[in-house]
């Protein structure tokens, strides 16, 4: 009996995942390749033992011969640093990143991805067939009726963009082990090097040259991700505006703008004028609009997180990315938002090779973190490349397959002699097993009926999250919303807000906003019910109320 059970277990468990686990070598080093607009970031990481950044290089990549330049830069990096392993992690450049938090009934793992795709297909801004979808289970929840469901973070990107970048890597003879988005690497960093913060609710505000995003980590998982309409370039644009001073019209040139941003920073304390041109108050006045918008977006993200997911109050927000090089940005954001915001600290026990400057490494931690614990991250590597890896493993393990086949023949021979009594007992218990199967089928039928009932109830709900996201994306920077009401019974709603007077015509800005809402496909019978003018914090504003119907 014991022999029979052992070999039966061998037969049952001999699937491709087990073969990969048996014959794959442990990855001790990886090359993290980060591709973002205008830049290429390359890291050589040693993962065995204590993590070490053995080499790092950041390069500007102008438009034009982008693919050839990236390939030649990676080839030069490998040669200059004597890197002979072929393991690569890709942090891709993406024009679109779709992220959604959703709940799903507990179903078998092999069916979960297909169920998630079906769930998000109506929300995806691209065709499902053109997307790579990945997910991570944040938690398993038990409802009041005893049923269980998964709390899932789902991510989707454009498949053709990922494929083109994977092909660049493969063209160099490298093996792409995983495709990981930089924001999700922060979870690895917090878990590995911030033991106190890993169990708390912590936010990361990442500000770069051309983009920004906000993530929330809790209990060693990423619980929230949102891209923000803010960047360092937005601050540059603000500083390029013309000011009327006692000396006449003044405008900073690009060199002076960078000097103010990265040497002077956000005016703080007893800051003096810049080269007798602008007073500190004038510089702060130029920067006020994009900074206020950033604070509003952070608060909007926190409000959405706490309302939709009943998340705990955030305890700390780390500022990272290019924003670290703007002096006093953390102090300004903390004072203006009343949130606990501080610069991301340098990790003392993360080893780095000679010549890697700490401040440059600090703002690129998101890329470093993408190579840590990548096996448990959301992997957006298209399925066809994963299949190539499996096929390669099968070829390499052909001798083992022959050995296992011979072993199985021996097992079958032994089972033919010693298993007669076991099969007799199974026949005796057949009737009992049929009854059990019948009961299971009955339970499954009732469970399916319940799930269908729950799904029908959810389908009647107004997709408030989607509407808020679309309104947020369509609202111009001059338009600020104060309140919004939706009646799910009548499918009607209203919102109020104000238009801040800038160089643009507030009437035109409001009209464009209403027109964009009408073209979005979700709103109908949009009507501006009330418009008044007033002042707020020294600015002329136009307050308005809008009513609408939901399609």
XYZ file of C-alpha atoms in Angstrom, residues 189-520:
332
model
C 12.100 47.475 -1.307
C 9.826 48.224 1.662
C 9.531 44.527 2.579
C 13.271 43.837 2.434
C 14.777 46.978 3.968
C 12.001 48.698 5.969
C 10.809 46.087 8.443
C 8.833 48.595 10.550
C 7.064 50.114 7.542
C 6.269 46.761 5.880
C 3.351 46.167 8.276
C 2.074 49.754 8.089
C 0.159 51.737 5.486
C 2.876 53.621 3.611
C 2.672 55.738 0.460
C 5.335 56.478 -2.137
C 5.107 59.621 -4.272
C 7.442 59.120 -7.241
C 8.114 62.319 -9.208
C 10.158 62.073 -12.418
C 10.997 64.230 -15.433
C 7.893 63.393 -17.445
C 5.560 61.523 -15.085
C 4.559 60.902 -11.500
C 2.688 58.158 -9.703
C 1.411 57.417 -6.214
C 1.384 53.950 -4.642
C 0.192 52.668 -1.271
C 1.786 49.606 0.346
C 0.277 47.732 3.275
C 1.092 44.399 4.901
C 3.788 43.588 2.312
C 1.377 44.128 -0.612
C 0.701 46.925 -3.085
C -2.858 48.046 -2.416
C -3.210 51.134 -4.622
C -1.589 52.628 -7.738
C -2.434 55.811 -9.611
C -0.619 57.965 -12.143
C -0.673 61.705 -11.377
C -0.783 64.619 -13.873
C 2.441 66.135 -12.515
C 6.168 66.043 -13.297
C 9.398 68.012 -12.945
C 8.767 69.367 -16.437
C 5.518 70.898 -15.142
C 7.601 72.919 -12.670
C 9.914 73.990 -15.502
C 6.946 75.174 -17.573
C 5.630 77.180 -14.617
C 9.002 78.911 -14.133
C 9.164 79.832 -17.827
C 6.180 82.195 -17.493
C 6.681 85.953 -17.951
C 6.399 88.168 -14.874
C 5.785 91.910 -14.711
C 8.229 93.452 -12.212
C 9.543 96.896 -11.355
C 12.306 96.276 -13.893
C 9.795 95.372 -16.610
C 8.944 92.006 -18.142
C 11.278 89.237 -17.017
C 11.577 85.618 -18.105
C 14.060 82.974 -16.988
C 16.067 80.998 -19.530
C 16.351 77.158 -19.322
C 19.691 77.290 -17.504
C 18.312 79.654 -14.864
C 15.202 77.507 -14.462
C 17.289 74.390 -13.723
C 19.451 76.455 -11.374
C 16.377 77.528 -9.398
C 14.827 74.033 -9.327
C 17.853 71.946 -8.401
C 19.962 74.438 -6.419
C 17.505 76.886 -4.883
C 14.462 74.626 -4.868
C 11.059 75.619 -3.516
C 11.428 78.968 -1.654
C 11.470 78.242 2.054
C 12.157 80.358 5.135
C 14.102 83.593 4.554
C 14.839 82.870 0.908
C 16.286 85.843 -0.965
C 15.705 86.904 -4.537
C 17.257 84.937 -7.390
C 20.162 86.934 -8.851
C 18.264 90.177 -8.124
C 15.700 89.146 -10.781
C 12.820 87.463 -8.980
C 11.829 87.680 -5.348
C 11.274 84.417 -3.504
C 7.548 85.191 -3.364
C 7.474 85.601 -7.156
C 9.192 82.248 -7.715
C 6.799 80.572 -5.302
C 3.911 82.256 -7.086
C 4.989 80.737 -10.391
C 5.289 77.280 -8.827
C 2.129 77.483 -6.751
C -0.331 76.254 -9.392
C 1.348 72.892 -10.277
C 2.242 72.277 -6.625
C -1.330 72.925 -5.480
C -2.567 70.562 -8.182
C -0.148 67.860 -6.959
C -1.402 68.212 -3.385
C -5.009 68.041 -4.575
C -4.280 64.857 -6.558
C -2.588 63.225 -3.543
C -5.563 64.019 -1.317
C -7.968 62.844 -3.992
C -6.078 59.540 -4.230
C -6.119 59.068 -0.449
C -9.835 59.873 -0.257
C -10.591 57.365 -3.013
C -8.448 54.688 -1.317
C -10.042 55.174 2.094
C -13.599 55.348 0.673
C -13.517 52.547 -1.891
C -11.262 50.071 -0.091
C -11.847 51.130 3.525
C -8.082 51.467 3.818
C -6.456 52.513 7.055
C -5.241 56.099 7.378
C -1.828 56.452 5.747
C 0.994 56.872 8.249
C 3.797 58.133 6.033
C 4.467 59.203 2.431
C 7.952 58.873 0.956
C 8.998 61.245 -1.852
C 11.326 59.708 -4.441
C 12.490 59.992 -8.047
C 13.736 63.196 -9.636
C 11.662 65.090 -7.082
C 14.354 64.313 -4.495
C 16.672 66.727 -6.302
C 14.274 69.658 -5.833
C 15.281 71.144 -2.442
C 12.454 71.799 0.030
C 9.834 70.000 -2.093
C 9.161 67.571 0.763
C 8.864 70.406 3.308
C 6.458 72.375 1.126
C 4.250 69.362 0.420
C 4.166 68.369 4.085
C 3.199 71.840 5.300
C 0.677 72.532 2.527
C -1.035 69.131 2.727
C -0.796 68.480 6.494
C 0.453 64.974 5.616
C 3.569 63.218 6.894
C 5.738 63.540 3.753
C 9.494 62.999 3.812
C 12.293 62.226 1.385
C 13.011 58.559 0.716
C 16.037 57.607 2.849
C 19.276 56.117 1.572
C 19.370 52.387 2.414
C 22.570 51.829 4.347
C 22.730 48.027 4.086
C 22.183 47.925 0.302
C 25.675 47.436 -1.112
C 26.716 49.377 -4.202
C 29.840 49.092 -6.309
C 32.530 51.717 -6.517
C 31.648 54.765 -8.573
C 27.875 54.517 -8.023
C 26.868 57.842 -6.474
C 24.395 57.529 -3.622
C 22.104 60.400 -4.721
C 21.793 58.957 -8.248
C 21.132 55.498 -6.839
C 18.530 56.871 -4.426
C 16.272 58.344 -7.120
C 16.460 55.062 -9.094
C 15.489 52.715 -6.257
C 12.278 51.769 -8.092
C 14.327 50.085 -10.841
C 16.619 48.326 -8.371
C 13.600 47.017 -6.466
C 12.103 45.539 -9.644
C 14.855 42.919 -9.664
C 14.234 41.858 -6.049
C 11.839 38.963 -5.477
C 10.684 39.265 -9.096
C 9.276 35.714 -8.985
C 6.479 36.920 -6.686
C 5.783 40.193 -8.509
C 3.108 40.788 -11.119
C 4.834 39.438 -14.231
C 3.684 41.005 -17.526
C 5.889 38.849 -19.764
C 3.650 37.701 -22.677
C 2.680 34.048 -22.591
C 4.496 33.147 -25.810
C 7.863 33.988 -24.222
C 7.037 31.937 -21.150
C 6.222 29.044 -23.482
C 9.665 29.423 -25.101
C 11.254 29.014 -21.694
C 9.235 25.865 -21.021
C 10.142 24.411 -24.427
C 13.820 25.117 -23.834
C 13.626 23.436 -20.451
C 11.949 20.410 -21.977
C 14.731 20.002 -24.538
C 17.432 20.367 -21.904
C 15.702 17.811 -19.671
C 15.143 15.147 -22.349
C 17.442 12.674 -20.636
C 15.505 13.112 -17.400
C 12.253 12.478 -19.234
C 13.598 9.170 -20.551
C 14.721 8.249 -17.048
C 11.289 9.081 -15.600
C 9.590 7.100 -18.373
C 11.682 4.036 -17.518
C 10.897 4.542 -13.844
C 7.181 4.731 -14.607
C 7.334 1.435 -16.541
C 8.850 -0.162 -13.479
C 6.129 1.381 -11.293
C 3.366 0.079 -13.534
C 4.912 -3.393 -13.435
C 4.959 -3.330 -9.616
C 1.433 -1.962 -9.426
C 0.168 -4.818 -11.622
C 1.355 -7.313 -8.991
C 0.577 -5.560 -5.714
C -2.409 -3.381 -6.571
C -5.183 -5.960 -7.107
C -6.483 -5.758 -3.557
C -6.379 -1.949 -3.660
C -8.558 -1.797 -6.776
C -10.993 -4.304 -5.226
C -11.479 -1.992 -2.261
C -11.998 0.926 -4.600
C -14.741 -0.978 -6.404
C -16.412 -1.734 -3.060
C -16.414 1.979 -2.260
C -17.650 3.083 -5.697
C -21.254 3.531 -4.580
C -20.191 5.693 -1.649
C -17.996 7.825 -3.900
C -20.857 8.322 -6.375
C -23.032 9.636 -3.570
C -20.298 12.047 -2.509
C -19.884 13.260 -6.092
C -23.634 13.784 -6.360
C -23.638 15.911 -3.215
C -20.692 17.926 -4.471
C -22.471 18.591 -7.770
C -25.546 19.744 -5.853
C -23.452 22.117 -3.712
C -21.733 23.464 -6.833
C -25.098 24.103 -8.518
C -26.321 26.062 -5.501
C -23.037 27.995 -5.311
C -23.270 28.902 -9.007
C -26.851 30.092 -8.517
C -25.754 32.269 -5.599
C -22.828 33.727 -7.579
C -25.192 34.539 -10.464
C -27.555 36.259 -8.018
C -24.708 38.347 -6.549
C -23.462 39.247 -10.037
C -26.943 40.405 -11.073
C -27.096 42.688 -8.006
C -23.652 44.157 -8.734
C -24.550 44.819 -12.360
C -27.190 47.333 -11.180
C -24.665 49.405 -9.304
C -23.486 52.674 -10.770
C -19.743 52.413 -11.617
C -18.822 55.353 -9.400
C -15.101 54.590 -9.473
C -15.003 54.579 -13.274
C -17.020 57.835 -13.483
C -14.701 59.588 -10.990
C -11.658 58.389 -12.889
C -13.048 59.662 -16.239
C -14.085 63.034 -14.774
C -10.607 63.383 -13.194
C -8.892 62.586 -16.514
C -11.130 64.970 -18.525
C -11.012 67.954 -16.119
C -8.588 70.681 -17.367
C -6.055 71.996 -14.905
C -8.145 75.198 -14.499
C -11.237 73.283 -13.357
C -11.577 72.136 -9.720
C -14.494 70.006 -8.492
C -15.892 70.560 -4.978
C -18.723 68.027 -4.669
C -20.567 65.375 -6.649
C -23.874 63.552 -6.105
C -25.245 60.524 -7.997
C -28.720 59.000 -7.635
C -28.364 55.320 -8.544
C -32.136 54.896 -8.776
C -32.814 57.660 -11.340
C -29.327 57.479 -12.934
C -28.983 61.254 -12.524
C -26.392 63.331 -10.792
C -24.786 66.720 -10.319
C -21.456 68.231 -9.382
C -20.205 71.682 -8.492
C -16.836 73.318 -8.753
C -14.925 76.356 -9.870
C -12.775 77.529 -12.736
C -9.597 79.325 -11.705
C -8.802 82.229 -14.007
C -5.418 81.843 -15.683
C -4.152 82.817 -19.116
C -7.001 80.736 -20.575
C -10.637 81.896 -20.872
C -12.564 80.268 -17.935
C -15.738 80.089 -20.035
C -13.847 78.244 -22.771
C -12.241 75.895 -20.236
C -15.647 75.066 -18.703
C -17.229 74.628 -22.146
C -14.452 72.249 -23.239
C -14.821 70.262 -20.029
C -18.613 69.895 -20.567
C -18.029 68.974 -24.239
C -15.448 66.306 -23.293
C -17.880 64.849 -20.731
C -20.564 64.587 -23.395
C -18.142 62.843 -25.769
C -16.966 60.336 -23.157
